[in-house]
Coordinates of C-alpha atoms in Angstrom, one line a residue:
M26 CA 303.3 241.6 265.1
R27 CA 304.7 242.4 268.6
L28 CA 302.4 245.4 268.9
G29 CA 299.5 243.1 268.0
I30 CA 300.4 240.7 270.9
V31 CA 300.6 243.8 273.3
L32 CA 297.2 245.0 272.1
L33 CA 295.6 241.6 272.5
F34 CA 296.9 241.5 276.2
W35 CA 295.3 245.0 276.6
V36 CA 292.0 243.8 275.2
F37 CA 291.6 240.9 277.7
A38 CA 293.0 243.0 280.5
L39 CA 290.2 245.5 279.8
N40 CA 287.6 242.6 280.0
I41 CA 289.0 241.4 283.3
Y42 CA 288.5 244.9 284.6
A43 CA 285.0 244.9 283.2
Q44 CA 284.1 242.0 285.4
T45 CA 284.6 243.9 288.7
P46 CA 281.1 244.5 290.4
V47 CA 279.3 248.0 290.4
D48 CA 277.6 249.4 293.2
S49 CA 274.1 248.9 291.7
A50 CA 273.5 246.9 289.7
I51 CA 278.1 243.5 244.6
T52 CA 282.1 243.1 244.6
L53 CA 283.7 244.6 247.6
Q54 CA 287.2 245.9 248.2
E55 CA 289.0 245.4 251.5
V56 CA 289.5 248.4 253.8
M57 CA 293.0 249.2 254.4
V58 CA 292.8 249.7 258.1
L59 CA 289.8 247.8 259.1
G60 CA 288.6 245.0 256.8
N61 CA 285.1 243.7 257.4
F62 CA 285.4 239.9 257.3
E63 CA 281.6 239.7 257.7
K64 CA 281.0 240.7 254.1
Q65 CA 283.7 238.6 252.7
F66 CA 282.5 235.2 254.1
L67 CA 278.9 235.3 252.9
P68 CA 278.9 234.0 249.3
G69 CA 275.4 232.7 249.6
N70 CA 273.9 236.1 250.7
D71 CA 273.0 239.3 248.8
I72 CA 275.0 242.2 249.9
I73 CA 273.3 245.6 249.3
I74 CA 275.4 248.8 249.5
P75 CA 273.2 251.9 249.0
K76 CA 274.5 254.2 246.2
A77 CA 276.4 257.4 247.0
T78 CA 273.6 259.3 245.4
T79 CA 271.1 257.9 247.9
L80 CA 273.3 258.7 250.9
Q81 CA 273.7 262.3 249.5
F82 CA 269.9 262.6 249.0
Y83 CA 269.2 261.7 252.6
H84 CA 272.3 263.2 254.0
S85 CA 270.7 265.2 256.7
D86 CA 268.1 262.5 257.6
N87 CA 268.3 259.4 259.7
I88 CA 269.6 256.2 258.4
S89 CA 266.0 254.9 258.5
E90 CA 265.3 256.9 255.4
V91 CA 268.1 255.1 253.6
L92 CA 266.9 251.7 254.8
R93 CA 263.3 252.5 253.8
Q94 CA 264.4 252.3 250.2
Q95 CA 264.9 248.6 250.5
S96 CA 261.7 246.7 249.7
S97 CA 262.5 243.9 252.2
I98 CA 262.7 246.6 255.0
H99 CA 259.7 248.2 256.8
I100 CA 260.4 251.1 259.1
K101 CA 258.0 251.7 261.9
E102 CA 257.9 255.2 263.3
Y103 CA 256.0 256.5 266.3
G104 CA 255.4 259.8 264.5
N105 CA 257.5 262.1 262.4
G106 CA 261.2 261.9 263.5
M107 CA 260.3 259.8 266.6
L108 CA 261.2 256.3 267.6
S109 CA 262.1 254.4 264.5
T110 CA 262.4 250.6 264.4
I111 CA 262.9 248.0 261.7
A112 CA 261.0 245.0 260.4
F113 CA 263.3 243.0 258.1
R114 CA 261.8 240.2 256.1
G115 CA 258.8 239.8 258.3
T116 CA 260.6 239.6 261.6
N117 CA 260.4 242.1 264.5
A118 CA 262.7 245.1 265.5
S119 CA 264.8 243.0 267.9
Q120 CA 265.6 240.4 265.3
T121 CA 268.0 242.6 263.2
T122 CA 271.6 243.2 264.2
V123 CA 273.3 246.6 263.8
L124 CA 277.1 246.7 263.8
W125 CA 279.4 249.7 263.7
N126 CA 283.0 249.1 262.8
N127 CA 282.3 245.4 263.6
F128 CA 280.9 246.1 267.0
N129 CA 277.2 245.5 268.0
I130 CA 275.4 248.7 268.9
N131 CA 271.9 247.4 269.5
S132 CA 270.3 248.4 272.7
F133 CA 271.0 245.6 275.2
T134 CA 267.9 246.5 277.3
L135 CA 265.4 246.3 274.4
G136 CA 267.4 244.3 272.0
Q137 CA 266.7 246.7 269.1
M138 CA 268.0 249.8 267.5
D139 CA 266.3 253.1 267.3
F140 CA 267.3 254.3 263.9
S141 CA 266.1 257.9 264.7
L142 CA 269.4 258.1 266.7
L143 CA 271.6 257.3 263.7
P144 CA 272.1 260.2 261.3
T145 CA 273.2 259.3 257.8
Q146 CA 275.9 262.1 257.8
A147 CA 277.7 260.4 260.8
V148 CA 278.8 257.3 258.8
D149 CA 280.8 256.6 255.7
E150 CA 279.3 253.4 254.4
I151 CA 276.0 251.5 255.0
T152 CA 275.8 247.8 254.2
I153 CA 272.6 245.8 254.3
I154 CA 272.7 242.0 254.4
P155 CA 269.4 240.3 254.2
G156 CA 269.0 236.9 256.0
S157 CA 270.4 235.4 259.1
G158 CA 273.9 234.4 258.0
S159 CA 275.6 237.6 259.3
S160 CA 275.4 237.4 263.1
A161 CA 279.1 237.5 264.1
G162 CA 278.5 240.6 266.2
G163 CA 275.8 239.1 268.4
S164 CA 272.5 237.3 268.4
G165 CA 269.2 238.1 266.7
A166 CA 269.9 238.5 263.0
F167 CA 266.9 236.5 261.9
G168 CA 265.8 239.2 259.4
G169 CA 269.2 240.5 258.5
S170 CA 272.0 242.8 259.6
V171 CA 272.9 246.5 259.0
L172 CA 276.7 247.2 259.0
L173 CA 277.8 250.8 259.5
Q174 CA 281.4 251.7 258.7
N175 CA 283.7 254.7 259.2
Q176 CA 286.8 254.3 257.1
V177 CA 290.2 256.1 256.8
D178 CA 292.1 256.3 253.6
F179 CA 295.9 256.7 253.8
N180 CA 295.9 258.1 250.2
A181 CA 293.2 260.7 250.6
T182 CA 293.8 264.3 249.7
P183 CA 293.0 266.5 252.7
S184 CA 289.6 268.2 252.3
I185 CA 286.9 269.9 254.2
T186 CA 283.1 269.6 253.3
I187 CA 280.6 271.9 254.9
S188 CA 276.8 271.3 254.4
Q189 CA 273.9 273.5 255.4
Q190 CA 270.2 272.7 255.0
V191 CA 267.1 274.5 255.9
G192 CA 263.5 273.1 255.6
S193 CA 259.9 273.2 256.4
F194 CA 258.6 273.1 260.1
G195 CA 261.7 274.9 261.4
Q196 CA 264.2 272.4 260.2
Y197 CA 268.0 273.3 260.3
S198 CA 270.9 271.0 259.7
T199 CA 274.7 271.7 259.7
S200 CA 277.5 269.2 259.1
L201 CA 281.2 269.3 258.7
N202 CA 283.4 266.5 257.3
A203 CA 287.2 266.8 257.3
E204 CA 289.3 264.0 255.9
G205 CA 292.7 263.3 254.6
S206 CA 296.1 261.8 255.2
I207 CA 299.6 263.1 256.2
R208 CA 302.4 260.6 255.9
K209 CA 301.4 257.6 258.0
L210 CA 298.4 259.3 259.6
A211 CA 294.8 259.3 258.2
F212 CA 291.8 261.0 259.7
D213 CA 288.0 261.4 259.1
T214 CA 286.1 263.9 261.2
R215 CA 282.4 264.3 261.1
L216 CA 280.6 267.1 263.1
Y217 CA 276.8 267.5 262.9
W218 CA 273.9 269.4 264.5
G219 CA 270.2 269.5 263.5
K220 CA 266.9 270.4 264.9
S221 CA 263.3 270.6 263.8
D222 CA 260.2 272.3 265.4
N223 CA 258.1 269.5 263.7
D224 CA 255.0 271.5 264.0
F225 CA 253.5 270.2 260.7
E226 CA 249.8 270.3 259.8
I227 CA 247.9 267.2 260.6
L228 CA 246.2 266.6 257.3
S229 CA 243.2 264.7 258.8
T230 CA 242.3 267.4 261.4
G231 CA 243.9 270.7 260.0
E232 CA 245.6 271.3 263.4
H233 CA 249.3 271.6 263.9
Q234 CA 251.3 268.9 265.6
N235 CA 252.2 269.7 269.2
N236 CA 255.2 268.5 271.4
A237 CA 257.2 267.0 268.6
Y238 CA 260.5 269.1 268.6
F239 CA 263.7 267.2 268.2
E240 CA 267.4 268.1 268.2
R241 CA 270.6 266.3 267.7
K242 CA 274.3 266.9 267.8
G243 CA 277.3 264.7 267.7
I244 CA 280.8 263.9 266.5
N245 CA 282.3 260.8 264.7
Q246 CA 286.1 260.8 264.8
S247 CA 288.3 258.2 263.1
L248 CA 292.1 258.2 263.2
G249 CA 294.4 255.7 261.4
Y250 CA 298.0 255.1 261.8
Q251 CA 300.1 253.0 259.3
I252 CA 302.8 251.4 261.4
N253 CA 304.4 249.7 258.5
K254 CA 303.3 248.1 255.2
N255 CA 301.8 245.1 257.1
S256 CA 300.2 246.6 260.1
S257 CA 297.9 249.5 261.1
L258 CA 296.0 250.9 264.0
K259 CA 292.6 252.6 264.0
A260 CA 290.9 254.5 266.7
A261 CA 287.3 255.7 266.4
L262 CA 284.9 257.7 268.6
W263 CA 281.2 258.4 268.1
Y264 CA 279.3 260.7 270.5
N265 CA 275.6 261.4 269.7
D266 CA 273.4 263.5 271.9
N267 CA 269.6 263.4 270.9
F268 CA 266.7 265.3 272.6
R269 CA 263.2 265.0 271.5
E270 CA 259.7 265.7 272.7
I271 CA 257.4 262.7 272.5
Q272 CA 254.9 263.3 269.8
P273 CA 251.5 262.4 271.1
P274 CA 248.8 260.5 269.3
I275 CA 246.4 262.5 267.2
G276 CA 243.9 264.4 269.3
I277 CA 246.1 264.6 272.5
K278 CA 247.0 268.3 273.0
R279 CA 248.4 268.5 276.5
N280 CA 251.6 266.5 276.5
T281 CA 255.0 267.4 277.9
N282 CA 256.7 264.1 277.7
N283 CA 260.3 264.0 276.4
Q284 CA 263.4 261.8 276.1
E285 CA 267.1 262.4 275.9
D286 CA 269.5 259.8 274.6
K287 CA 273.3 260.0 274.9
N288 CA 275.4 257.4 273.1
F289 CA 279.1 257.2 273.5
R290 CA 281.0 254.6 271.4
S291 CA 284.8 254.3 271.3
T292 CA 286.9 251.6 269.5
L293 CA 290.5 250.7 269.0
N294 CA 291.5 248.2 266.2
Y295 CA 294.8 246.6 265.2
Q296 CA 295.3 244.9 261.9
Y297 CA 298.3 242.8 260.7
S298 CA 298.5 241.4 257.2
G299 CA 301.0 238.8 256.2
N300 CA 301.6 236.9 253.1
R301 CA 299.0 234.2 253.8
S302 CA 297.4 235.4 257.1
K303 CA 295.6 238.4 258.6
L304 CA 295.0 239.2 262.3
S305 CA 292.5 241.7 263.4
L306 CA 292.1 242.8 267.1
G307 CA 289.6 245.2 268.5
T308 CA 288.2 246.5 271.7
G309 CA 285.6 249.1 272.5
F310 CA 283.8 250.9 275.3
F311 CA 280.1 251.7 274.8
Q312 CA 277.8 253.7 277.0
D313 CA 274.0 254.2 276.3
E314 CA 272.2 256.6 278.6
M315 CA 268.5 257.5 278.4
V316 CA 266.4 259.9 280.4
Y317 CA 262.6 259.7 279.9
R318 CA 260.2 262.2 281.4
L319 CA 256.5 261.2 281.6
D320 CA 254.7 264.1 283.3
Q321 CA 256.3 264.4 286.7
A322 CA 258.0 261.0 286.7
I323 CA 261.5 260.4 285.5
S324 CA 262.9 257.0 284.2
Y325 CA 266.6 256.6 283.8
F326 CA 268.9 253.8 282.6
K327 CA 272.5 253.5 281.6
V328 CA 274.3 250.5 280.0
N329 CA 278.0 250.3 280.0
R330 CA 279.8 247.7 277.8
I331 CA 283.3 246.6 276.9
E332 CA 283.4 244.5 273.9
S333 CA 286.5 242.8 272.4
F334 CA 287.2 240.5 269.5
A335 CA 290.0 238.7 267.8
D336 CA 289.9 237.4 264.2
Y337 CA 292.6 235.4 262.6
N338 CA 292.4 234.7 258.9
Y339 CA 294.7 232.2 257.1
H340 CA 294.8 231.2 253.5
L341 CA 295.2 227.5 253.3
S342 CA 295.9 227.8 249.6
D343 CA 295.2 230.1 246.7
H344 CA 291.4 229.1 246.8
H345 CA 290.8 228.3 250.4
Q346 CA 290.9 230.2 253.6
I347 CA 289.9 229.7 257.3
K348 CA 289.0 232.2 259.9
F349 CA 289.1 231.8 263.7
S350 CA 287.1 234.2 265.9
A351 CA 286.6 235.0 269.5
R352 CA 284.5 237.7 271.1
H353 CA 283.7 238.8 274.6
N354 CA 281.1 241.2 275.8
A355 CA 281.0 242.6 279.4
I356 CA 277.7 244.3 280.2
K357 CA 276.7 246.4 283.2
A358 CA 273.2 247.9 283.3
E359 CA 271.8 250.5 285.7
N360 CA 268.0 250.6 285.8
E361 CA 265.7 251.3 288.7
S362 CA 263.1 248.9 287.2
Y363 CA 265.5 245.9 287.4
N364 CA 265.7 243.5 290.4
G365 CA 268.5 245.0 292.6
G366 CA 268.7 248.3 290.5
G367 CA 270.9 246.7 287.8
A368 CA 272.2 243.8 286.0
E369 CA 275.6 242.3 284.9
E370 CA 276.4 239.8 282.3
Q371 CA 279.4 238.2 280.5
R372 CA 278.9 236.9 277.0
Y373 CA 281.5 234.8 275.1
S374 CA 281.6 233.4 271.6
L375 CA 283.9 231.2 269.5
G376 CA 283.6 230.9 265.7
L377 CA 285.2 229.0 262.8
Q378 CA 284.7 229.9 259.2
L379 CA 285.8 228.2 256.0
K380 CA 285.6 229.8 252.6
G381 CA 286.9 228.8 249.2
R382 CA 286.3 227.8 245.5
L383 CA 285.8 224.4 244.0
F384 CA 285.4 223.0 240.5
R385 CA 287.8 225.2 238.6
N386 CA 287.0 228.0 241.0
E387 CA 283.5 228.2 239.7
L388 CA 281.6 227.2 242.9
E389 CA 282.1 229.6 245.8
Y390 CA 281.3 228.2 249.3
A391 CA 281.4 229.2 252.9
L392 CA 280.9 227.1 256.1
H393 CA 280.5 228.7 259.5
I394 CA 280.0 227.3 263.0
R395 CA 279.6 229.6 266.0
Q396 CA 278.9 229.0 269.8
Q397 CA 277.9 231.7 272.2
M398 CA 278.0 231.2 276.0
V399 CA 276.0 233.1 278.6
Q400 CA 275.4 231.9 282.1
D401 CA 271.9 230.4 282.7
V402 CA 270.9 230.7 279.1
N403 CA 270.6 227.7 276.8
I404 CA 272.2 228.7 273.4
P405 CA 272.4 226.3 270.5
V406 CA 275.3 226.0 268.1
S407 CA 274.8 228.1 265.0
P408 CA 276.0 226.8 261.7
Y409 CA 275.9 228.4 258.2
I410 CA 276.3 227.0 254.7
G411 CA 276.5 229.3 251.7
L412 CA 277.0 228.6 248.0
S413 CA 277.3 230.8 244.9
V414 CA 277.8 229.3 241.4
P415 CA 277.8 230.9 237.9
L416 CA 275.2 229.2 235.6
I417 CA 276.1 231.2 232.5
E418 CA 279.2 233.4 231.9
Q419 CA 279.5 235.2 228.5
N420 CA 280.9 238.7 227.7
N421 CA 277.5 240.3 227.6
Y422 CA 275.4 238.0 229.9
K423 CA 276.0 236.4 233.3
L424 CA 273.6 234.3 235.4
R425 CA 274.4 233.2 239.0
L426 CA 272.8 231.1 241.6
K427 CA 273.1 231.7 245.3
A428 CA 271.8 229.7 248.2
N429 CA 272.3 229.5 252.0
T430 CA 270.9 228.0 255.1
S431 CA 271.7 228.9 258.7
Y432 CA 270.5 228.1 262.2
N433 CA 270.3 231.3 264.4
Y434 CA 269.2 232.4 267.8
R435 CA 268.3 235.5 269.7
L436 CA 269.1 236.0 273.4
P437 CA 266.4 237.3 275.7
T438 CA 267.0 241.0 276.4
L439 CA 268.0 242.4 279.8
N440 CA 264.5 243.6 280.2
D441 CA 263.2 240.2 279.5
R442 CA 265.2 238.6 282.2
F443 CA 265.7 241.2 284.9
W444 CA 262.7 243.5 285.0
N445 CA 261.5 243.8 288.5
N446 CA 258.8 241.4 289.5
A447 CA 258.1 240.4 285.8
G448 CA 261.4 239.3 284.2
N449 CA 262.3 235.6 283.7
P450 CA 266.0 234.8 283.9
E451 CA 265.2 231.2 282.6
L452 CA 263.7 232.3 279.3
N453 CA 265.0 230.2 276.3
A454 CA 266.7 231.9 273.4
E455 CA 264.6 232.3 270.3
T456 CA 265.8 229.9 267.6
G457 CA 265.2 229.7 263.9
W458 CA 266.1 228.0 260.6
N459 CA 266.7 230.3 257.7
K460 CA 266.8 229.1 254.1
E461 CA 267.0 231.2 251.0
V462 CA 267.8 230.7 247.3
G463 CA 268.3 233.4 244.7
I464 CA 269.2 233.9 241.0
S465 CA 270.8 237.0 239.6
S466 CA 271.6 238.0 236.0
E467 CA 273.7 240.8 234.5
H468 CA 273.1 242.0 230.9
Y469 CA 275.5 244.2 229.0
L470 CA 274.8 245.8 225.5
H471 CA 277.1 248.5 224.5
N472 CA 276.8 251.1 227.3
V473 CA 273.5 249.7 228.6
K474 CA 273.6 247.7 231.9
L475 CA 270.6 245.6 233.2
N476 CA 270.8 243.7 236.5
I477 CA 267.8 241.4 237.7
S478 CA 267.6 239.4 240.8
V479 CA 265.0 237.3 242.6
T480 CA 265.3 235.7 246.1
A481 CA 263.0 233.4 247.9
F482 CA 263.4 233.1 251.7
H483 CA 261.9 230.8 254.5
N484 CA 262.5 231.5 258.1
L485 CA 260.9 229.4 260.9
V486 CA 261.4 231.0 264.4
D487 CA 260.7 228.9 267.5
N488 CA 260.4 230.1 271.2
W489 CA 259.2 233.6 270.1
I490 CA 259.3 235.8 273.1
Q491 CA 256.2 237.8 274.0
W492 CA 255.0 239.8 277.0
T493 CA 251.6 238.5 278.0
P494 CA 249.4 238.9 281.2
D495 CA 249.4 236.1 283.9
A496 CA 246.4 235.2 286.0
Q497 CA 246.9 238.3 288.1
G498 CA 247.1 240.6 285.1
T499 CA 250.9 241.2 285.3
F500 CA 252.7 241.2 282.0
R501 CA 255.6 238.8 281.8
P502 CA 257.8 237.5 278.9
R503 CA 257.2 234.0 277.9
N504 CA 258.4 231.7 275.0
I505 CA 255.0 231.2 273.6
K506 CA 255.0 231.4 269.8
E507 CA 256.2 229.8 266.6
V508 CA 256.3 232.2 263.7
L509 CA 257.0 231.4 260.0
A510 CA 258.3 234.2 257.7
R511 CA 258.6 233.4 254.0
G512 CA 258.5 235.5 250.9
V513 CA 260.1 236.7 247.7
E514 CA 262.4 239.6 247.0
S515 CA 263.1 241.0 243.5
S516 CA 265.0 243.9 242.0
I517 CA 265.8 245.5 238.6
N518 CA 268.7 247.9 238.0
F519 CA 268.8 249.7 234.6
N520 CA 271.7 252.1 233.6
T521 CA 272.0 253.7 230.1
P522 CA 273.3 256.9 228.5
I523 CA 270.6 258.5 226.5
A524 CA 272.9 261.1 224.8
E525 CA 276.5 262.2 225.2
V526 CA 275.7 264.4 228.2
L527 CA 272.5 262.8 229.4
H528 CA 272.4 259.7 231.5
F529 CA 269.6 257.7 233.1
K530 CA 269.6 255.2 236.0
T531 CA 266.7 253.5 237.7
N532 CA 266.2 250.8 240.4
L533 CA 262.9 248.9 241.1
Q534 CA 262.3 246.6 244.0
Y535 CA 259.4 244.5 245.2
S536 CA 259.0 242.1 248.2
Y537 CA 256.3 239.7 249.3
S538 CA 256.7 239.0 253.0
K539 CA 254.1 236.6 254.7
S540 CA 254.9 236.3 258.3
T541 CA 252.4 234.2 260.2
V542 CA 251.8 232.7 263.7
E543 CA 252.0 228.9 263.4
Q544 CA 251.6 228.1 267.2
S545 CA 250.5 230.2 270.1
E546 CA 250.0 229.1 273.7
R547 CA 248.0 232.2 274.7
N548 CA 245.7 233.0 271.7
A549 CA 244.6 230.3 269.3
N550 CA 242.8 233.1 267.3
E551 CA 246.0 234.6 266.0
I552 CA 247.2 231.3 264.5
G553 CA 247.6 231.8 260.7
T554 CA 247.4 235.6 261.0
Q555 CA 249.9 238.1 259.6
L556 CA 252.2 239.6 262.3
I557 CA 251.2 243.2 263.3
Y558 CA 252.9 246.1 261.5
T559 CA 254.3 243.7 258.9
P560 CA 253.2 244.6 255.3
L561 CA 252.5 241.7 253.0
H562 CA 253.6 243.8 250.0
K563 CA 256.2 246.6 249.6
A564 CA 257.7 248.2 246.5
N565 CA 260.4 250.8 246.0
G566 CA 261.8 252.7 243.1
D567 CA 264.3 255.4 242.4
C568 CA 265.4 257.1 239.2
T569 CA 268.2 259.6 238.4
L570 CA 268.5 261.7 235.3
Q571 CA 271.9 263.3 234.9
W572 CA 272.5 266.2 232.5
R573 CA 275.8 267.9 232.5
S574 CA 276.0 269.4 236.0
F575 CA 272.4 268.9 236.8
S576 CA 270.7 265.8 238.3
L577 CA 267.1 265.1 238.9
Q578 CA 266.2 262.4 241.4
A579 CA 263.0 260.7 242.5
F580 CA 262.4 258.1 245.2
Q581 CA 259.1 256.3 245.4
Q582 CA 257.8 253.9 248.1
W583 CA 254.6 251.9 248.2
T584 CA 253.6 250.1 251.3
G585 CA 250.7 247.7 251.4
K586 CA 248.0 247.4 254.1
V587 CA 249.2 246.8 257.7
Y588 CA 247.4 245.0 260.4
T589 CA 247.6 246.5 263.9
T590 CA 245.8 243.7 265.9
N591 CA 246.7 240.1 266.4
T592 CA 243.4 239.0 264.9
N593 CA 244.1 241.0 261.7
S594 CA 240.9 243.1 262.1
E595 CA 240.2 245.1 259.0
I596 CA 238.6 247.8 261.0
Y597 CA 241.9 248.8 262.6
A598 CA 244.2 248.0 259.6
L599 CA 246.3 250.9 258.3
D600 CA 245.7 251.7 254.6
A601 CA 248.3 251.2 251.9
F602 CA 250.1 254.4 250.8
F603 CA 252.3 255.7 248.1
L604 CA 255.0 258.3 248.7
T605 CA 257.3 260.3 246.4
D606 CA 260.4 262.4 247.2
A607 CA 262.1 264.4 244.5
A608 CA 265.2 266.6 244.3
L609 CA 266.9 268.8 241.7
A610 CA 270.7 269.3 242.3
W611 CA 273.4 271.4 240.5
E612 CA 277.0 270.5 241.2
K613 CA 280.0 272.4 239.8
R614 CA 283.6 272.0 241.0
S615 CA 283.5 272.6 244.9
W616 CA 279.9 273.6 245.1
R617 CA 276.6 271.7 245.2
F618 CA 273.2 273.2 245.5
S619 CA 270.0 271.2 245.8
G620 CA 266.2 271.6 246.4
R621 CA 264.1 268.7 247.6
V622 CA 260.4 268.0 247.9
N623 CA 259.2 265.3 250.3
N624 CA 255.8 263.6 250.1
V625 CA 255.3 265.3 246.7
F626 CA 251.5 264.4 246.5
N627 CA 250.8 265.5 250.1
T628 CA 249.6 261.9 251.1
D629 CA 247.9 261.5 254.4
Y630 CA 249.3 258.3 255.7
R631 CA 250.0 256.3 259.0
V632 CA 253.1 254.1 259.7
Y633 CA 251.9 253.6 263.3
A634 CA 248.3 253.7 264.4
G635 CA 247.2 257.0 265.8
Y636 CA 250.4 259.0 265.0
A637 CA 250.4 261.7 262.3
M638 CA 253.1 261.9 259.6
S639 CA 253.9 265.2 257.8
G640 CA 252.4 266.2 254.4
I641 CA 254.3 267.9 251.6
N642 CA 257.4 269.7 252.8
Y643 CA 260.5 271.3 251.4
Q644 CA 264.3 271.4 251.9
L645 CA 267.1 273.5 250.5
S646 CA 270.7 272.6 250.9
I647 CA 274.2 274.0 250.0
Q648 CA 277.5 272.1 250.2
Y649 CA 281.0 273.4 249.7
Q650 CA 284.2 271.2 249.5
L651 CA 287.6 272.7 250.1
N652 CA 290.5 270.4 248.8
F653 CA 294.1 270.9 249.9
N654 CA 297.0 269.7 247.8
K655 CA 299.5 267.5 249.6

């Protein structure tokens, strides 16, 4: 406990230092070293953890490929392997929060995450939480949150896993994962490198794509130390270096634009667990650096942050617990396009959460209240209420009802407030009421398992920020819109043995997301129209057939028509498309071989207007795991 007090002092000492000026401006198990309270205090929300087979299938790809398999998530890409942003439940890219080890890693300049910079092989676990209840790491979780985790296991047998993949269009990918434990020390090391010439054939023209090369390399290192049976330390470091040429629109041949992103993330966490209480302290240093080259012009920005948190969880009784939270974020941005060449900001937040069970432990509830404080920004108090209650519980059949409502907000980005001769420091935070209710069932018959769930959601967002031209034609950010996002999500999971050595699993999902402009100060013609790049319908499916050491997998995705103009012009709308990826794998002892076909039916499709996506392509991979006895 004494070590925890020392660490807490160090956390706040770092934050004091960060304020000095710069020259320019599912059932979840608790992790032993770093438990994620965010998952445990949301009984009214669905919590989605992609299967290990899905992570293995997209091991050498970006996390966006994993997220794409969720029907409520639409991934927008500016070309194959290019900038990749998320639209979650009909919201925009800046209204989804991304956390790594309980720290916010969204871009603080744009307020969003480029998922092309997050390789699947760099993280241990991905958790998806639809809805706006999970926003402890920062503002903006109207659509939902994506939690990334790198864990260490003090009981793990030391092992090394090496993966190599080759594919179409000059694609190569290599990764190494070493993990294990030695006495009180546990470690997880992930090294990765990959590149692609990305010179695929553009199906509509027959020409080959130019200026679309990309390459990435990085390391994710986690170390854990078990101080005693009650306390532990964890340190983590993630460095990612990504270079890419900027894929031009179809028909543009002379283009030399490129972009380099360097992301450095480091965290230190201390956790103490007593009989009735738990203390979790953390601090981290984060640096995001980008260089963008447009012809002869070069744009550069760098954001340094020190983020710290303290969580204290106390069990009031066997069935009720309370959690106190405090968080601080010190931000320094260097950007020539900002007034004064940079910006600084301090963000503070306090939170209180209560969770428990009532009525013979059948009703599970959670109550949250959170207040964030930022100078010169009006931020409302954010409450959350979530409930989960079993309606039927039998040996072979269960039916459960979930519901939650929350009031959330999104802070204006640094670009919104500090952009030279355009930013508005007095912008209001976006605010929104989110409501959802869902019902899920579990069916068991011998070895057959069937899960069905349906969720309806309603999210009204006010003070929507949009950059619009003023009387002089200069684009400026303004609070001008009210947007209503509502819809239904459904899923079916089926798992059954067909024979003694033959097993079949499938998952089907469908979402209906209607997201319309309800009020608009600048353009009355867009009232009632669907938001651009937000499909009304989306469906996903995957199936796995396992026979002895062989497995056959297929992932299907259907995306409905997407509008690209605020008036929902049919002329410029993107057509619906259907994609299928398939793979055959053989696994024996320490070896795994697999072959994969992407876009099996060679579909010509667009995710973003004017930007080509690749047709059918192939990948071969080999993986070897070496285990060491303790």
